[in-house]
Amino acid sequence: MQLTTRTAGGPVTATYWMDHAWLGTHVEPDVTVEVADGRIAGVRTGVETPPPGATVLRGLTLPGLANAHSHAFHRALRATVQVGSGTFWTWRELMYQVASRLTPDSYFDLARATYAEMALAGITSVGEFHYLHHAPGGTPYANPNAMGEALIAAAAEAGIRITLLDTAYLAAGFGEQPNRHQLRFSDTTADAWAERASLLKGDDHTLIGAAIHSVRAVPAGQLATVAQWAEERNAPLHVHLSEQTAENDACLAAHGRTPTRLLADHGVLGPRTTGIHNTHLTEEDIALLGSSTTGTCMCPTTERDLADGIGPAVALQKAGSPLSLGSDSHAVIDLFEEARAMELNERLRTHIRGHWTAAALLRAASADGHAALGRPDAGVLEPGAPADLTTIALDSVRTAGPVPRLAAETAVFAASAADVRHTVVAGRHIVRDGRHALIEDVPGALAAAVAALHH
């Protein structure tokens, strides 16, 4: 059997042959993908031997993974925040300390290494929830987007796509001025935020989106300004939502309604919007998110690390909210673990197994994640889609044994980021045989970038 479809475009510039590929519903053996102009030009099945000149990808090849929620500078917190005990709020104090030390140069170094770690984990696109805008004390840099542009440049050097979700963060809480740590985050008003964010420019690998940090960080009267900015640009809009019960309680005290209802009342919800975490919701909240097709980005490894709780992902999806996944604070960077954790958390909560199929969890880690980042054509192995691929080994100590037709289940329930062998972005081989092609020593780059912030 051969299924060949071509799209209009330039000549084929690369050909990849895969001994197994996940085609959205099943694992298919002997698949060839042809690339032109950075997109998939043709998909052929039943190609039993690699065509002349083809690059061979052995294992299971998936569409590139989408990390829909990242704070790159949190990578410097790994292990440090595991000392002692506490809550989200005590963790936040340590996070502020690291944030206070970052400059555009040191942020570039850390983000470049962090995004390279993502590439090694099979991630081809990241949603960077960016609120570290200004110098300590809140003074703008000479280039007001020096920090955001450092992130864009870091992603380019690491070889992955980025959706920079420039974040409005204007208050410490309801009716509270930013504290001394948060002055770096604040543009003082949503109009000033919009003026600065409008100066950011995208390119072939970069989309510019918007974010509302949270309902506690953007006064209710200014929520619509951020939402309108995103609407005018048809850009993705993300928001931390009900991650903590304390936020819900404070919102009820200040506005007499839940954070979700407050966002709905100010025009924030909708199909371009994604709520991050969506952990502590009422039934009405779930209905509001689902009926508006507002997305939900679950970040299970961070949510469990911060003792946030388990969000109602099953109910949200049933209500109409698409699910995506993010590594958030980067306690680990592993989208297979995020997908697995979403299912296993639900099993622990309900005492029932099998809430999602492996295919559904892979869609959350790929196509639905890319859609949440403003790339609805990505995350599939189909003609016309971006030529972004991830290949995992099927012969490691974790993945060896199962028959190939169960490779999707193997990927979700057994594999880890350590099993990623190849990552291709726009047809360009970024990770080859487990090594980053652009950054020679990623562990060394991470160690140096993190050490610079702790000394």
Short mmCIF file of C-alpha atoms in Angstrom, two decimals:
data_model
loop_
_atom_site.label_atom_id
_atom_site.label_comp_id
_atom_site.label_asym_id
_atom_site.label_seq_id
_atom_site.Cartn_x
_atom_site.Cartn_y
_atom_site.Cartn_z
CA MET A 1 0.00 0.00 0.00
CA GLN A 2 1.28 3.48 -0.85
CA LEU A 3 -0.53 6.65 0.11
CA THR A 4 1.16 9.54 -1.66
CA THR A 5 -0.14 13.08 -1.50
CA ARG A 6 1.76 16.21 -2.45
CA THR A 7 1.17 19.81 -1.67
CA ALA A 8 2.18 22.76 -3.79
CA GLY A 9 5.66 24.03 -3.00
CA GLY A 10 9.28 23.78 -3.91
CA PRO A 11 11.31 20.66 -4.69
CA VAL A 12 11.82 17.96 -2.08
CA THR A 13 14.77 19.00 0.08
CA ALA A 14 14.86 16.06 2.50
CA THR A 15 13.46 12.55 2.73
CA TYR A 16 13.03 10.62 5.98
CA TRP A 17 12.33 6.91 6.14
CA MET A 18 10.81 5.56 9.35
CA ASP A 19 10.54 1.92 10.25
CA HIS A 20 7.50 2.87 12.40
CA ALA A 21 5.43 6.06 12.46
CA TRP A 22 2.38 7.10 14.45
CA LEU A 23 -0.20 8.41 11.98
CA GLY A 24 -2.67 9.75 14.49
CA THR A 25 -4.79 6.65 14.94
CA HIS A 26 -2.31 3.79 14.57
CA VAL A 27 1.32 2.80 14.16
CA GLU A 28 2.29 2.22 10.53
CA PRO A 29 5.49 0.42 9.46
CA ASP A 30 7.76 1.50 6.60
CA VAL A 31 6.79 5.16 6.12
CA THR A 32 8.57 7.80 4.04
CA VAL A 33 8.07 11.52 4.62
CA GLU A 34 9.28 13.99 2.00
CA VAL A 35 10.02 17.58 2.98
CA ALA A 36 9.86 20.75 0.88
CA ASP A 37 10.14 24.31 2.16
CA GLY A 38 10.16 23.06 5.75
CA ARG A 39 6.81 21.29 5.38
CA ILE A 40 5.71 17.75 4.73
CA ALA A 41 5.28 17.43 0.98
CA GLY A 42 4.42 13.76 0.81
CA VAL A 43 3.73 10.73 3.02
CA ARG A 44 4.15 7.24 1.62
CA THR A 45 3.41 4.01 3.42
CA GLY A 46 4.53 0.50 2.54
CA VAL A 47 8.05 1.61 1.57
CA GLU A 48 9.91 -1.48 2.74
CA THR A 49 13.44 -0.18 2.17
CA PRO A 50 14.78 3.37 2.56
CA PRO A 51 14.83 5.30 -0.74
CA PRO A 52 18.25 6.40 -2.01
CA GLY A 53 19.46 9.41 -0.05
CA ALA A 54 16.81 9.10 2.66
CA THR A 55 17.69 9.68 6.31
CA VAL A 56 16.72 6.61 8.33
CA LEU A 57 14.83 7.13 11.60
CA ARG A 58 14.66 3.85 13.51
CA GLY A 59 12.16 3.51 16.33
CA LEU A 60 8.76 5.19 16.54
CA THR A 61 8.47 8.54 14.82
CA LEU A 62 5.82 10.93 16.14
CA PRO A 63 4.90 14.47 15.20
CA GLY A 64 7.11 16.93 17.08
CA LEU A 65 5.95 17.50 20.65
CA ALA A 66 4.56 20.83 21.92
CA ASN A 67 5.51 22.13 25.36
CA ALA A 68 2.57 24.49 25.80
CA HIS A 69 3.69 26.09 29.07
CA SER A 70 7.22 27.04 30.04
CA HIS A 71 8.98 29.47 32.37
CA ALA A 72 12.53 29.05 31.10
CA PHE A 73 14.21 30.64 34.11
CA HIS A 74 12.60 28.12 36.47
CA ARG A 75 15.06 25.55 35.09
CA ALA A 76 17.58 27.11 37.49
CA LEU A 77 15.37 26.02 40.42
CA ARG A 78 15.64 22.27 39.76
CA ALA A 79 16.68 20.41 42.93
CA THR A 80 17.27 23.70 44.81
CA VAL A 81 13.58 23.98 45.63
CA GLN A 82 13.43 20.36 46.80
CA VAL A 83 15.30 21.20 49.99
CA GLY A 84 13.00 21.39 53.00
CA SER A 85 9.22 21.69 52.86
CA GLY A 86 6.57 24.33 52.36
CA THR A 87 3.89 25.36 49.87
CA PHE A 88 3.57 27.04 46.49
CA TRP A 89 3.98 30.38 48.26
CA THR A 90 7.30 29.45 49.90
CA TRP A 91 8.50 28.02 46.58
CA ARG A 92 7.63 31.37 44.98
CA GLU A 93 10.07 33.21 47.26
CA LEU A 94 12.95 31.08 45.95
CA MET A 95 11.76 31.70 42.40
CA TYR A 96 11.85 35.47 42.99
CA GLN A 97 15.46 35.23 44.14
CA VAL A 98 16.55 33.61 40.88
CA ALA A 99 14.48 36.06 38.83
CA SER A 100 16.19 38.99 40.52
CA ARG A 101 19.62 37.90 39.21
CA LEU A 102 18.78 37.52 35.54
CA THR A 103 20.05 39.87 32.84
CA PRO A 104 19.30 39.65 29.10
CA ASP A 105 22.67 37.91 28.58
CA SER A 106 22.32 35.40 31.42
CA TYR A 107 18.68 34.77 30.48
CA PHE A 108 19.75 34.01 26.92
CA ASP A 109 22.35 31.51 28.17
CA LEU A 110 19.88 29.76 30.47
CA ALA A 111 17.02 29.71 27.96
CA ARG A 112 19.28 28.48 25.14
CA ALA A 113 20.40 25.55 27.26
CA THR A 114 16.86 24.88 28.52
CA TYR A 115 15.41 24.89 25.01
CA ALA A 116 18.21 22.59 23.89
CA GLU A 117 17.17 20.22 26.69
CA MET A 118 13.66 20.40 25.26
CA ALA A 119 14.92 19.54 21.77
CA LEU A 120 16.71 16.52 23.25
CA ALA A 121 13.34 15.55 24.78
CA GLY A 122 11.61 15.64 21.38
CA ILE A 123 9.97 19.03 21.86
CA THR A 124 9.82 21.06 18.65
CA SER A 125 7.77 24.03 19.88
CA VAL A 126 7.55 25.83 23.22
CA GLY A 127 5.05 28.27 24.65
CA GLU A 128 7.12 30.64 26.77
CA PHE A 129 4.98 32.40 29.39
CA HIS A 130 7.21 35.46 29.64
CA TYR A 131 6.81 38.08 32.34
CA LEU A 132 10.39 38.98 33.30
CA HIS A 133 10.41 42.19 31.26
CA HIS A 134 12.46 44.89 32.99
CA ALA A 135 15.60 45.46 35.01
CA PRO A 136 15.50 45.04 38.81
CA GLY A 137 13.41 47.82 40.32
CA GLY A 138 11.23 47.98 37.21
CA THR A 139 13.40 50.26 35.07
CA PRO A 140 12.92 49.38 31.38
CA TYR A 141 15.97 48.31 29.42
CA ALA A 142 17.14 50.59 26.60
CA ASN A 143 15.53 47.98 24.38
CA PRO A 144 12.23 47.48 26.23
CA ASN A 145 11.97 43.91 24.90
CA ALA A 146 15.57 42.89 25.60
CA MET A 147 14.45 39.94 27.74
CA GLY A 148 11.81 38.70 25.30
CA GLU A 149 14.18 39.00 22.37
CA ALA A 150 16.78 37.02 24.34
CA LEU A 151 14.25 34.19 24.59
CA ILE A 152 13.47 34.34 20.87
CA ALA A 153 17.19 34.22 20.03
CA ALA A 154 17.72 31.36 22.49
CA ALA A 155 15.02 29.25 20.85
CA ALA A 156 16.51 29.93 17.41
CA GLU A 157 19.98 28.80 18.52
CA ALA A 158 18.50 25.70 20.16
CA GLY A 159 16.64 24.92 16.93
CA ILE A 160 13.05 24.88 18.20
CA ARG A 161 10.00 27.03 17.50
CA ILE A 162 8.73 29.45 20.13
CA THR A 163 5.42 31.14 20.82
CA LEU A 164 6.42 34.03 23.05
CA LEU A 165 3.42 34.64 25.29
CA ASP A 166 4.23 38.14 26.45
CA THR A 167 2.59 38.43 29.84
CA ALA A 168 0.76 41.27 31.54
CA TYR A 169 1.67 41.19 35.25
CA LEU A 170 0.60 44.43 36.91
CA ALA A 171 -0.30 43.72 40.54
CA ALA A 172 0.71 41.63 43.54
CA GLY A 173 -2.89 40.73 44.28
CA PHE A 174 -6.36 42.19 44.21
CA GLY A 175 -5.91 45.91 44.90
CA GLU A 176 -2.22 45.46 45.75
CA GLN A 177 0.75 47.18 44.13
CA PRO A 178 3.59 44.98 42.83
CA ASN A 179 6.07 43.96 45.50
CA ARG A 180 9.77 44.67 45.05
CA HIS A 181 10.33 41.41 43.18
CA GLN A 182 7.40 41.97 40.86
CA LEU A 183 8.49 45.45 39.73
CA ARG A 184 10.53 43.68 37.04
CA PHE A 185 7.34 42.12 35.74
CA SER A 186 5.07 45.18 35.60
CA ASP A 187 4.43 47.66 32.80
CA THR A 188 2.19 49.53 35.32
CA THR A 189 -0.91 49.41 33.08
CA ALA A 190 -2.34 47.10 30.43
CA ASP A 191 -2.11 49.90 27.88
CA ALA A 192 1.62 50.28 28.57
CA TRP A 193 1.99 46.50 28.36
CA ALA A 194 0.23 46.51 24.97
CA GLU A 195 2.45 49.31 23.67
CA ARG A 196 5.61 47.40 24.57
CA ALA A 197 4.33 44.00 23.42
CA SER A 198 3.36 45.49 20.06
CA LEU A 199 7.04 46.09 19.32
CA LEU A 200 7.80 42.34 19.32
CA LYS A 201 8.19 40.70 15.92
CA GLY A 202 7.70 37.11 14.88
CA ASP A 203 9.44 35.16 12.12
CA ASP A 204 9.34 31.69 10.56
CA HIS A 205 10.04 30.03 13.92
CA THR A 206 8.50 32.64 16.23
CA LEU A 207 4.91 33.57 17.02
CA ILE A 208 4.00 36.42 19.36
CA GLY A 209 1.08 35.78 21.69
CA ALA A 210 -0.24 37.26 24.92
CA ALA A 211 -0.82 36.15 28.46
CA ILE A 212 -2.62 37.38 31.54
CA HIS A 213 -0.49 36.18 34.41
CA SER A 214 -3.56 35.57 36.59
CA VAL A 215 -6.67 37.36 37.77
CA ARG A 216 -4.77 38.46 40.85
CA ALA A 217 -2.01 40.06 38.74
CA VAL A 218 -4.15 42.01 36.23
CA PRO A 219 -6.90 44.27 37.60
CA ALA A 220 -10.32 43.27 36.35
CA GLY A 221 -10.84 46.55 34.53
CA GLN A 222 -7.73 45.90 32.43
CA LEU A 223 -8.36 42.29 31.46
CA ALA A 224 -10.24 43.30 28.30
CA THR A 225 -7.28 45.35 27.06
CA VAL A 226 -5.08 42.24 26.95
CA ALA A 227 -7.85 40.14 25.42
CA GLN A 228 -8.49 42.74 22.72
CA TRP A 229 -4.78 42.97 21.88
CA ALA A 230 -4.71 39.22 21.26
CA GLU A 231 -7.99 39.25 19.32
CA GLU A 232 -6.80 41.97 16.96
CA ARG A 233 -3.77 39.86 16.08
CA ASN A 234 -5.56 36.49 16.08
CA ALA A 235 -2.91 35.52 18.61
CA PRO A 236 -3.04 32.88 21.34
CA LEU A 237 -3.90 34.13 24.83
CA HIS A 238 -2.91 32.17 27.93
CA VAL A 239 -3.70 32.68 31.62
CA HIS A 240 -2.81 30.93 34.89
CA LEU A 241 -6.23 29.94 36.22
CA SER A 242 -7.26 28.64 39.63
CA GLU A 243 -3.93 27.00 40.35
CA GLN A 244 -4.35 27.76 44.05
CA THR A 245 -7.43 27.79 46.28
CA ALA A 246 -6.07 30.98 47.87
CA GLU A 247 -6.49 32.75 44.52
CA ASN A 248 -10.08 31.55 44.28
CA ASP A 249 -10.84 32.75 47.82
CA ALA A 250 -9.28 36.16 47.20
CA CYS A 251 -11.17 36.57 43.90
CA LEU A 252 -14.47 35.70 45.56
CA ALA A 253 -13.74 38.22 48.31
CA ALA A 254 -12.80 40.97 45.84
CA HIS A 255 -15.33 40.37 43.07
CA GLY A 256 -17.95 37.96 44.37
CA ARG A 257 -17.21 35.46 41.63
CA THR A 258 -14.69 32.80 40.67
CA PRO A 259 -11.65 33.59 38.53
CA THR A 260 -13.21 31.73 35.60
CA ARG A 261 -16.42 33.74 35.82
CA LEU A 262 -14.40 36.96 36.10
CA LEU A 263 -12.50 36.08 32.92
CA ALA A 264 -15.74 35.19 31.14
CA ASP A 265 -17.34 38.48 32.17
CA HIS A 266 -14.43 40.44 30.70
CA GLY A 267 -14.28 38.63 27.35
CA VAL A 268 -11.14 36.61 27.99
CA LEU A 269 -12.45 33.10 27.33
CA GLY A 270 -12.65 31.62 23.84
CA PRO A 271 -11.06 29.19 21.37
CA ARG A 272 -7.76 31.10 21.17
CA THR A 273 -7.46 31.15 24.97
CA THR A 274 -5.82 28.49 27.12
CA GLY A 275 -6.15 28.28 30.89
CA ILE A 276 -3.03 26.96 32.58
CA HIS A 277 -3.64 24.41 35.35
CA ASN A 278 -7.42 24.94 35.78
CA THR A 279 -7.06 22.96 38.98
CA HIS A 280 -9.66 24.14 41.49
CA LEU A 281 -12.85 24.68 39.49
CA THR A 282 -16.56 24.64 40.19
CA GLU A 283 -19.01 22.85 37.92
CA GLU A 284 -20.01 26.24 36.53
CA ASP A 285 -16.36 27.04 35.82
CA ILE A 286 -15.98 23.79 33.89
CA ALA A 287 -19.11 24.54 31.89
CA LEU A 288 -17.89 28.07 31.08
CA LEU A 289 -14.52 26.82 29.87
CA GLY A 290 -16.01 23.96 27.87
CA SER A 291 -18.84 25.91 26.22
CA SER A 292 -16.38 28.60 25.10
CA THR A 293 -13.87 25.94 23.90
CA THR A 294 -11.22 27.57 26.04
CA GLY A 295 -8.27 25.19 26.25
CA THR A 296 -6.72 23.60 29.31
CA CYS A 297 -2.98 23.11 29.67
CA MET A 298 -2.18 20.56 32.34
CA CYS A 299 1.30 20.57 33.85
CA PRO A 300 1.23 17.44 36.03
CA THR A 301 4.90 17.28 37.03
CA THR A 302 4.81 20.87 38.28
CA GLU A 303 1.36 20.56 39.81
CA ARG A 304 2.48 17.60 41.89
CA ASP A 305 5.88 19.19 42.68
CA LEU A 306 4.14 22.31 44.05
CA ALA A 307 1.41 20.28 45.79
CA ASP A 308 -1.20 22.16 43.77
CA GLY A 309 -3.67 19.31 43.37
CA ILE A 310 -5.16 17.30 40.49
CA GLY A 311 -7.28 19.26 38.03
CA PRO A 312 -10.56 17.95 36.52
CA ALA A 313 -9.05 17.19 33.11
CA VAL A 314 -11.59 14.52 32.17
CA ALA A 315 -14.56 16.74 33.00
CA LEU A 316 -12.99 19.68 31.19
CA GLN A 317 -12.41 17.70 28.02
CA LYS A 318 -15.90 16.23 28.11
CA ALA A 319 -17.27 19.77 28.46
CA GLY A 320 -15.38 20.87 25.32
CA SER A 321 -12.02 22.16 26.55
CA PRO A 322 -9.09 20.85 24.45
CA LEU A 323 -6.19 19.50 26.52
CA SER A 324 -2.53 20.34 26.08
CA LEU A 325 0.55 19.70 28.22
CA GLY A 326 3.43 21.74 29.61
CA SER A 327 6.54 21.26 31.73
CA ASP A 328 6.00 24.67 33.41
CA SER A 329 8.63 24.93 36.16
CA HIS A 330 10.83 22.24 34.57
CA ALA A 331 11.05 19.99 37.60
CA VAL A 332 11.60 17.62 34.70
CA ILE A 333 11.39 18.24 30.96
CA ASP A 334 9.63 15.19 29.58
CA LEU A 335 6.34 15.38 27.68
CA PHE A 336 5.93 11.59 27.85
CA GLU A 337 5.95 11.89 31.63
CA GLU A 338 3.41 14.75 31.48
CA ALA A 339 1.07 12.66 29.30
CA ARG A 340 1.50 9.59 31.50
CA ALA A 341 1.01 11.62 34.68
CA MET A 342 -2.27 13.11 33.49
CA GLU A 343 -3.72 9.62 33.07
CA LEU A 344 -2.13 8.13 36.18
CA ASN A 345 -3.18 11.06 38.38
CA GLU A 346 -6.75 10.46 37.29
CA ARG A 347 -6.42 6.78 38.09
CA LEU A 348 -5.26 7.61 41.62
CA ARG A 349 -8.10 10.06 42.08
CA THR A 350 -10.90 7.84 40.73
CA HIS A 351 -9.60 4.28 41.26
CA ILE A 352 -10.46 3.62 37.58
CA ARG A 353 -7.98 2.89 34.78
CA GLY A 354 -8.04 4.11 31.19
CA HIS A 355 -9.45 7.62 31.01
CA TRP A 356 -7.58 8.40 27.78
CA THR A 357 -6.17 6.21 25.06
CA ALA A 358 -2.48 6.47 24.23
CA ALA A 359 -3.52 8.18 20.99
CA ALA A 360 -5.49 10.84 22.88
CA LEU A 361 -2.56 11.51 25.22
CA LEU A 362 -0.17 11.82 22.27
CA ARG A 363 -2.55 14.31 20.64
CA ALA A 364 -2.48 16.39 23.84
CA ALA A 365 1.33 16.32 23.68
CA SER A 366 1.41 17.21 19.99
CA ALA A 367 -1.44 18.49 17.81
CA ASP A 368 -3.56 20.04 20.55
CA GLY A 369 -0.49 21.59 22.16
CA HIS A 370 0.59 23.16 18.88
CA ALA A 371 -2.93 24.48 18.34
CA ALA A 372 -2.81 26.12 21.78
CA LEU A 373 0.40 27.84 20.67
CA GLY A 374 -1.15 29.25 17.50
CA ARG A 375 -0.04 26.51 15.10
CA PRO A 376 -3.21 24.52 14.29
CA ASP A 377 -1.56 22.93 11.25
CA ALA A 378 1.23 21.32 13.29
CA GLY A 379 1.48 18.11 15.27
CA VAL A 380 0.44 15.66 12.54
CA LEU A 381 2.34 13.60 9.97
CA GLU A 382 0.31 14.82 7.01
CA PRO A 383 1.08 16.72 3.82
CA GLY A 384 1.09 20.46 4.42
CA ALA A 385 2.01 20.21 8.09
CA PRO A 386 5.32 21.57 9.37
CA ALA A 387 8.03 18.93 9.00
CA ASP A 388 8.57 18.54 12.74
CA LEU A 389 9.36 14.99 13.87
CA THR A 390 10.35 13.16 17.03
CA THR A 391 11.71 9.61 17.06
CA ILE A 392 11.97 7.46 20.18
CA ALA A 393 13.93 4.25 20.49
CA LEU A 394 11.98 1.02 20.71
CA ASP A 395 15.00 -0.96 21.87
CA SER A 396 15.97 0.74 25.13
CA VAL A 397 15.63 -0.95 28.50
CA ARG A 398 12.35 0.94 28.94
CA THR A 399 10.83 0.34 25.53
CA ALA A 400 12.13 -3.07 24.43
CA GLY A 401 9.70 -5.97 24.37
CA PRO A 402 6.24 -4.78 23.27
CA VAL A 403 5.19 -5.52 19.70
CA PRO A 404 5.48 -2.52 17.33
CA ARG A 405 1.74 -2.09 16.92
CA LEU A 406 1.68 -1.11 20.62
CA ALA A 407 4.42 1.47 20.17
CA ALA A 408 2.08 4.37 21.02
CA GLU A 409 1.25 2.72 24.34
CA THR A 410 4.96 2.08 24.85
CA ALA A 411 5.72 5.76 24.22
CA VAL A 412 3.15 7.05 26.68
CA PHE A 413 3.40 4.49 29.46
CA ALA A 414 7.04 3.43 29.38
CA ALA A 415 9.25 5.82 27.41
CA SER A 416 10.99 8.89 28.73
CA ALA A 417 12.81 11.87 27.28
CA ALA A 418 15.97 9.76 27.49
CA ASP A 419 14.56 7.56 24.72
CA VAL A 420 14.40 10.36 22.15
CA ARG A 421 16.86 9.62 19.36
CA HIS A 422 15.96 12.20 16.71
CA THR A 423 14.27 15.59 16.59
CA VAL A 424 13.56 17.32 13.29
CA VAL A 425 12.25 20.89 13.02
CA ALA A 426 11.14 22.27 9.64
CA GLY A 427 12.92 19.35 8.00
CA ARG A 428 16.20 20.17 9.76
CA HIS A 429 17.81 17.46 11.87
CA ILE A 430 18.27 19.15 15.29
CA VAL A 431 18.88 16.04 17.41
CA ARG A 432 20.60 13.11 15.72
CA ASP A 433 21.19 9.83 17.52
CA GLY A 434 20.54 11.49 20.87
CA ARG A 435 23.01 14.35 20.36
CA HIS A 436 22.14 17.99 19.76
CA ALA A 437 23.45 19.06 16.38
CA LEU A 438 23.72 22.79 17.21
CA ILE A 439 24.91 22.85 20.83
CA GLU A 440 27.76 20.46 21.48
CA ASP A 441 27.53 20.13 25.28
CA VAL A 442 24.00 20.75 26.51
CA PRO A 443 24.62 19.45 30.08
CA GLY A 444 27.67 21.70 30.32
CA ALA A 445 25.70 24.69 29.03
CA LEU A 446 22.97 24.03 31.59
CA ALA A 447 25.45 23.66 34.44
CA ALA A 448 27.24 26.90 33.55
CA ALA A 449 24.04 28.90 33.08
CA VAL A 450 22.53 27.70 36.37
CA ALA A 451 25.78 28.15 38.34
CA ALA A 452 25.98 31.76 37.17
CA LEU A 453 22.67 32.46 38.90
CA HIS A 454 23.54 30.78 42.21
CA HIS A 455 26.95 32.39 42.79
#
